[in-house]
Tab-separated table of C-alpha atoms in Angstrom:
chain	number	residue	atom	x	y	z
A	1	MET	CA	53.158	-84.030	76.830
A	2	THR	CA	56.516	-82.946	75.510
A	3	GLN	CA	57.008	-82.275	71.832
A	4	ASN	CA	60.078	-82.142	69.663
A	5	LYS	CA	60.929	-78.752	68.273
A	6	MET	CA	60.625	-78.582	64.523
A	7	THR	CA	64.067	-78.628	62.977
A	8	ALA	CA	65.457	-78.979	59.477
A	9	ASP	CA	66.401	-82.577	60.278
A	10	LEU	CA	62.834	-83.416	61.316
A	11	LEU	CA	61.467	-81.822	58.165
A	12	TRP	CA	63.677	-84.089	56.083
A	13	GLN	CA	62.093	-87.109	57.787
A	14	LEU	CA	58.564	-86.161	56.743
A	15	GLY	CA	57.061	-87.923	53.752
A	16	ARG	CA	55.570	-85.814	50.958
A	17	ILE	CA	52.150	-87.174	49.990
A	18	THR	CA	50.765	-86.873	46.451
A	19	ALA	CA	47.259	-88.064	45.588
A	20	LEU	CA	47.160	-90.130	42.384
A	21	GLY	CA	43.422	-90.758	42.139
A	22	LEU	CA	40.684	-93.260	42.861
A	23	SER	CA	41.184	-96.921	42.081
A	24	ASN	CA	39.367	-98.356	39.078
A	25	ASP	CA	36.674	-99.824	41.334
A	26	LYS	CA	36.214	-96.425	43.089
A	27	LYS	CA	36.763	-98.055	46.481
A	28	ASN	CA	40.274	-96.856	47.313
A	29	ILE	CA	42.347	-93.688	47.295
A	30	VAL	CA	45.716	-94.226	45.626
A	31	TYR	CA	48.667	-92.059	46.582
A	32	LYS	CA	52.432	-91.960	46.766
A	33	VAL	CA	54.807	-90.852	49.508
A	34	ASN	CA	58.185	-89.327	48.676
A	35	THR	CA	60.698	-89.370	51.515
A	36	PRO	CA	63.961	-87.489	50.997
A	37	SER	CA	67.220	-89.221	51.822
A	38	VAL	CA	70.102	-86.936	52.726
A	39	GLU	CA	72.576	-89.808	52.631
A	40	GLU	CA	71.547	-90.946	49.143
A	41	ASN	CA	70.726	-87.431	47.872
A	42	LYS	CA	67.450	-88.591	46.326
A	43	GLN	CA	63.748	-89.104	46.953
A	44	ASN	CA	62.539	-92.583	47.880
A	45	THR	CA	59.013	-93.260	46.646
A	46	LYS	CA	56.412	-95.721	47.908
A	47	HIS	CA	52.851	-96.234	46.655
A	48	TYR	CA	49.786	-96.995	48.777
A	49	PHE	CA	46.027	-97.317	48.630
A	50	SER	CA	43.532	-96.715	51.433
A	51	PRO	CA	39.801	-97.572	51.517
A	52	ILE	CA	37.634	-94.480	51.066
A	53	ASN	CA	35.461	-95.665	53.973
A	54	GLY	CA	38.433	-95.854	56.307
A	55	GLY	CA	41.012	-98.469	57.123
A	56	ASN	CA	44.714	-99.106	57.054
A	57	PRO	CA	46.802	-98.229	53.994
A	58	THR	CA	48.297	-101.010	51.899
A	59	GLU	CA	51.655	-100.610	50.189
A	60	ILE	CA	51.823	-101.654	46.534
A	61	GLU	CA	54.736	-102.022	44.138
A	62	THR	CA	53.076	-100.234	41.209
A	63	THR	CA	49.737	-98.619	40.443
A	64	ASP	CA	49.349	-100.240	37.017
A	65	SER	CA	46.672	-102.717	38.068
A	66	ILE	CA	44.465	-100.340	40.061
A	67	LEU	CA	44.734	-96.987	38.251
A	68	ASP	CA	43.809	-96.133	34.690
A	69	ASN	CA	46.819	-95.220	32.589
A	70	LYS	CA	45.809	-91.737	31.450
A	71	LYS	CA	48.717	-91.648	28.995
A	72	LEU	CA	47.285	-94.592	27.064
A	73	SER	CA	45.050	-93.437	24.216
A	74	PRO	CA	41.355	-94.337	24.640
A	75	ASP	CA	41.608	-96.830	21.766
A	76	GLY	CA	44.630	-98.452	23.424
A	77	LYS	CA	46.931	-97.982	20.418
A	78	TYR	CA	49.284	-95.227	21.579
A	79	LEU	CA	51.174	-93.974	24.607
A	80	LEU	CA	52.113	-90.430	25.606
A	81	SER	CA	55.283	-89.403	27.415
A	82	HIS	CA	57.559	-86.413	27.819
A	83	GLN	CA	61.290	-85.860	28.040
A	84	GLU	CA	63.882	-83.114	27.826
A	85	VAL	CA	65.375	-82.341	24.423
A	86	LYS	CA	68.607	-80.401	23.945
A	87	LEU	CA	67.964	-77.776	21.255
A	88	GLN	CA	69.936	-74.656	22.116
A	89	ASN	CA	73.629	-73.954	22.591
A	90	ILE	CA	74.083	-72.346	25.997
A	91	LEU	CA	77.000	-73.985	27.770
A	92	GLY	CA	80.596	-73.246	26.892
A	93	LYS	CA	81.153	-76.849	25.831
A	94	ASP	CA	78.205	-76.549	23.428
A	95	PHE	CA	80.309	-74.090	21.445
A	96	TYR	CA	83.719	-75.562	22.234
A	97	PRO	CA	83.355	-79.343	22.764
A	98	GLU	CA	87.050	-79.704	23.519
A	99	LEU	CA	86.600	-77.564	26.653
A	100	GLU	CA	84.656	-80.144	28.631
A	101	LYS	CA	85.439	-78.563	32.002
A	102	ALA	CA	84.366	-75.066	31.004
A	103	GLU	CA	81.758	-73.567	33.353
A	104	VAL	CA	80.729	-70.754	31.013
A	105	GLN	CA	77.057	-70.143	30.172
A	106	ILE	CA	76.191	-67.688	27.398
A	107	TYR	CA	72.908	-65.718	27.363
A	108	ASP	CA	71.722	-62.693	25.417
A	109	SER	CA	68.292	-62.187	27.026
A	110	LEU	CA	66.198	-63.014	30.071
A	111	ASN	CA	64.942	-66.474	30.966
A	112	TYR	CA	68.468	-67.610	31.724
A	113	ARG	CA	67.276	-68.963	35.081
A	114	HIS	CA	63.844	-70.051	36.313
A	115	TRP	CA	63.635	-70.123	40.099
A	116	ASP	CA	66.513	-72.443	41.048
A	117	THR	CA	67.108	-73.960	37.607
A	118	TRP	CA	69.467	-72.655	34.936
A	119	ASN	CA	68.371	-72.684	31.308
A	120	GLU	CA	70.844	-75.071	29.678
A	121	GLY	CA	69.165	-75.184	26.279
A	122	LYS	CA	66.943	-78.154	27.139
A	123	PHE	CA	63.182	-78.149	26.606
A	124	ASN	CA	60.408	-80.490	27.743
A	125	HIS	CA	58.682	-82.059	24.736
A	126	VAL	CA	55.691	-84.375	24.385
A	127	PHE	CA	56.091	-87.654	22.498
A	128	TYR	CA	53.714	-90.371	21.381
A	129	SER	CA	54.450	-93.928	20.339
A	130	GLU	CA	52.623	-97.108	19.500
A	131	ASN	CA	51.690	-99.183	22.520
A	132	LYS	CA	54.441	-101.690	21.859
A	133	THR	CA	57.729	-102.504	23.538
A	134	ASP	CA	60.578	-100.329	22.208
A	135	ALA	CA	58.303	-98.576	19.701
A	136	PRO	CA	59.878	-95.410	18.223
A	137	LYS	CA	58.615	-92.111	19.621
A	138	THR	CA	57.373	-89.096	17.674
A	139	ASP	CA	58.138	-85.618	19.021
A	140	ILE	CA	54.999	-83.522	18.489
A	141	MET	CA	56.989	-80.324	19.210
A	142	GLU	CA	59.999	-81.137	17.066
A	143	ASN	CA	62.630	-78.353	16.982
A	144	GLU	CA	60.418	-76.007	19.026
A	145	LEU	CA	62.219	-74.002	21.726
A	146	PHE	CA	59.232	-74.302	24.058
A	147	ASP	CA	58.216	-76.474	26.993
A	148	CYS	CA	55.479	-78.958	27.696
A	149	PRO	CA	55.165	-79.763	30.529
A	150	GLN	CA	55.674	-76.151	31.504
A	151	LYS	CA	58.528	-75.175	33.773
A	152	PRO	CA	58.922	-75.195	36.692
A	153	PHE	CA	55.681	-76.714	38.011
A	154	GLY	CA	54.059	-78.471	35.049
A	155	GLY	CA	53.586	-82.231	34.978
A	156	ASP	CA	51.836	-84.825	32.871
A	157	GLU	CA	48.542	-83.010	33.482
A	158	ASP	CA	49.777	-80.583	30.801
A	159	TYR	CA	49.030	-83.039	27.984
A	160	ILE	CA	46.039	-85.318	27.355
A	161	TRP	CA	44.367	-87.436	24.692
A	162	SER	CA	41.191	-86.427	22.925
A	163	PRO	CA	38.390	-88.968	23.500
A	164	ASP	CA	38.610	-90.208	19.887
A	165	SER	CA	42.396	-90.829	20.158
A	166	LYS	CA	42.970	-88.682	17.060
A	167	ASN	CA	44.415	-85.632	18.803
A	168	ILE	CA	46.772	-84.687	21.613
A	169	LEU	CA	46.033	-81.538	23.594
A	170	TYR	CA	48.925	-79.878	25.376
A	171	VAL	CA	49.759	-76.693	27.283
A	172	SER	CA	52.709	-74.516	26.330
A	173	LYS	CA	53.825	-70.894	26.494
A	174	LYS	CA	55.322	-70.499	23.036
A	175	LYS	CA	57.511	-67.498	23.693
A	176	SER	CA	61.265	-67.145	24.115
A	177	GLY	CA	63.805	-65.057	25.994
A	178	THR	CA	62.624	-61.838	27.616
A	179	GLU	CA	59.157	-62.201	26.092
A	180	TYR	CA	58.808	-65.575	27.826
A	181	ALA	CA	60.005	-64.187	31.151
A	182	ILE	CA	57.426	-61.392	31.350
A	183	SER	CA	54.420	-63.168	29.816
A	184	THR	CA	51.815	-65.508	31.291
A	185	ASN	CA	50.210	-66.253	27.924
A	186	SER	CA	50.213	-70.029	27.826
A	187	ASN	CA	47.851	-71.725	25.385
A	188	ILE	CA	46.212	-75.078	24.783
A	189	PHE	CA	47.327	-76.600	21.495
A	190	GLN	CA	45.800	-79.484	19.575
A	191	TYR	CA	48.084	-81.822	17.623
A	192	GLU	CA	46.391	-84.035	15.033
A	193	LEU	CA	48.084	-87.411	14.635
A	194	GLU	CA	47.007	-88.015	11.041
A	195	THR	CA	48.262	-84.712	9.615
A	196	ALA	CA	50.801	-83.621	12.278
A	197	LYS	CA	49.009	-80.252	12.240
A	198	THR	CA	49.018	-78.129	15.404
A	199	THR	CA	46.164	-75.715	16.181
A	200	ASN	CA	46.025	-73.112	18.953
A	201	LEU	CA	42.638	-73.576	20.646
A	202	THR	CA	42.924	-70.517	22.919
A	203	GLU	CA	44.670	-67.972	20.698
A	204	GLU	CA	42.278	-65.121	21.519
A	205	ASN	CA	42.991	-65.239	25.262
A	206	GLN	CA	46.066	-63.348	26.454
A	207	GLY	CA	46.590	-64.914	29.898
A	208	TYR	CA	47.044	-68.435	31.239
A	209	ASP	CA	45.186	-71.342	29.627
A	210	VAL	CA	45.966	-74.568	31.481
A	211	ALA	CA	44.613	-77.884	32.809
A	212	PRO	CA	42.590	-79.201	29.834
A	213	GLN	CA	40.170	-81.966	30.753
A	214	PHE	CA	37.422	-83.810	28.870
A	215	SER	CA	34.164	-84.912	30.455
A	216	SER	CA	32.631	-88.351	29.940
A	217	SER	CA	30.481	-86.673	27.260
A	218	GLU	CA	33.637	-85.457	25.471
A	219	ILE	CA	33.209	-81.801	26.481
A	220	LEU	CA	36.457	-79.896	26.962
A	221	ALA	CA	37.067	-77.640	29.970
A	222	TRP	CA	40.146	-75.808	31.210
A	223	LEU	CA	41.344	-73.042	33.540
A	224	GLN	CA	41.906	-69.528	32.236
A	225	MET	CA	43.218	-66.143	33.336
A	226	GLN	CA	42.405	-63.251	31.018
A	227	ARG	CA	45.300	-60.799	31.321
A	228	ASP	CA	48.868	-61.303	30.151
A	229	GLY	CA	51.650	-60.778	32.673
A	230	TYR	CA	49.343	-60.944	35.688
A	231	GLU	CA	49.952	-64.158	37.645
A	232	ALA	CA	47.397	-63.276	40.336
A	233	ASP	CA	44.484	-62.781	37.946
A	234	LYS	CA	41.136	-64.486	38.553
A	235	ASN	CA	41.238	-68.126	37.475
A	236	ASP	CA	38.012	-69.220	35.744
A	237	ILE	CA	36.611	-72.481	34.395
A	238	ILE	CA	36.028	-72.358	30.636
A	239	VAL	CA	33.955	-74.946	28.765
A	240	LEU	CA	33.975	-75.446	24.993
A	241	PHE	CA	30.419	-76.468	24.093
A	242	GLU	CA	29.160	-76.724	20.512
A	243	GLY	CA	31.925	-74.398	19.351
A	244	ILE	CA	31.206	-71.732	21.986
A	245	LYS	CA	33.515	-70.961	24.918
A	246	ILE	CA	31.519	-70.504	28.122
A	247	ASN	CA	32.961	-69.041	31.333
A	248	LEU	CA	31.202	-70.984	34.093
A	249	THR	CA	32.619	-68.875	36.932
A	250	ALA	CA	32.607	-65.425	35.323
A	251	HIS	CA	30.081	-64.019	37.808
A	252	TRP	CA	31.479	-65.793	40.854
A	253	ASP	CA	33.739	-63.662	43.034
A	254	GLY	CA	36.498	-66.192	43.537
A	255	THR	CA	39.399	-67.897	41.815
A	256	VAL	CA	39.639	-71.598	40.993
A	257	ASP	CA	42.618	-73.742	41.989
A	258	SER	CA	41.669	-77.015	40.306
A	259	PHE	CA	38.610	-78.884	39.025
A	260	ILE	CA	37.195	-82.223	37.946
A	261	TRP	CA	34.123	-83.220	35.951
A	262	SER	CA	31.310	-85.223	37.523
A	263	GLU	CA	30.815	-88.655	35.996
A	264	ASP	CA	27.555	-87.599	34.301
A	265	SER	CA	29.091	-84.398	32.817
A	266	GLN	CA	26.371	-82.318	34.496
A	267	LYS	CA	28.613	-80.650	37.074
A	268	ILE	CA	32.157	-79.542	37.657
A	269	TYR	CA	33.605	-79.820	41.151
A	270	PHE	CA	36.366	-77.376	41.981
A	271	ILE	CA	38.619	-76.271	44.816
A	272	ALA	CA	38.992	-72.580	45.604
A	273	PRO	CA	40.411	-70.468	48.439
A	274	ILE	CA	37.939	-68.580	50.615
A	275	ASP	CA	38.383	-66.810	53.962
A	276	GLY	CA	41.865	-68.210	54.475
A	277	THR	CA	40.815	-71.799	53.748
A	278	LYS	CA	40.382	-73.993	50.687
A	279	GLN	CA	36.892	-75.323	50.077
A	280	LEU	CA	35.118	-77.644	47.647
A	281	PHE	CA	32.493	-76.145	45.310
A	282	GLU	CA	30.343	-77.297	42.425
A	283	VAL	CA	28.971	-75.551	39.363
A	284	HIS	CA	26.290	-76.981	37.097
A	285	PHE	CA	26.688	-77.419	33.357
A	286	PRO	CA	25.123	-76.409	31.087
């Protein structure tokens, strides 16, 4: 059987699949497929669900009716979102508005470019609003020169509701310039809606703290690396239980990619690389 040689053109024809979760009835896997269009210079997105026991996929217009909206507060009163906010003068036209065609960018430290993206003085911020049409939004990071979701790979998994709907937990590396560029010290912050007070929940740890997630019993877990500046450090699962932070994988010789709580809060399932593959594991709690 003859096969086509892989070319750049063939790669552009491949859809990029992203899992979105299980349907509300736990019977279907919901996912989206992004297909790049060279002609339109954009990604075209379609959504599907497939039965977990096998069967043909079904295309759907939206996922609203079959997936929980994780950005809706548990009490149904508020919605979370994020957007870029322009806070810093970087571009020439920021300083000289009359020079609209100027291509100058002014920097005095590192972090002027992250991978393929220039720093143009814009920062990702988290907002909440009442669950009403056209309700005004509140920026919980107002005037902060920091990002949530984190750049370049962070998404809406970087911010979540507390089970009581009174707090928003979010991930951010609150450093700037050269200090930002050489550090991996992100933290998990808690923003209280009633007082607008922000608390650093992971201040004592010097490496990454990411991926906060509550269990059905309202127990918080997240991923953590211990050392600052070391992106390849061991990634562990940390659980906050009765005010004590417990490292569930401290004595396991491996590093965790991602995790999810079991429905009864008695286990955490996680994915980790081993022997050149990625495998599914479980760890009991407590």
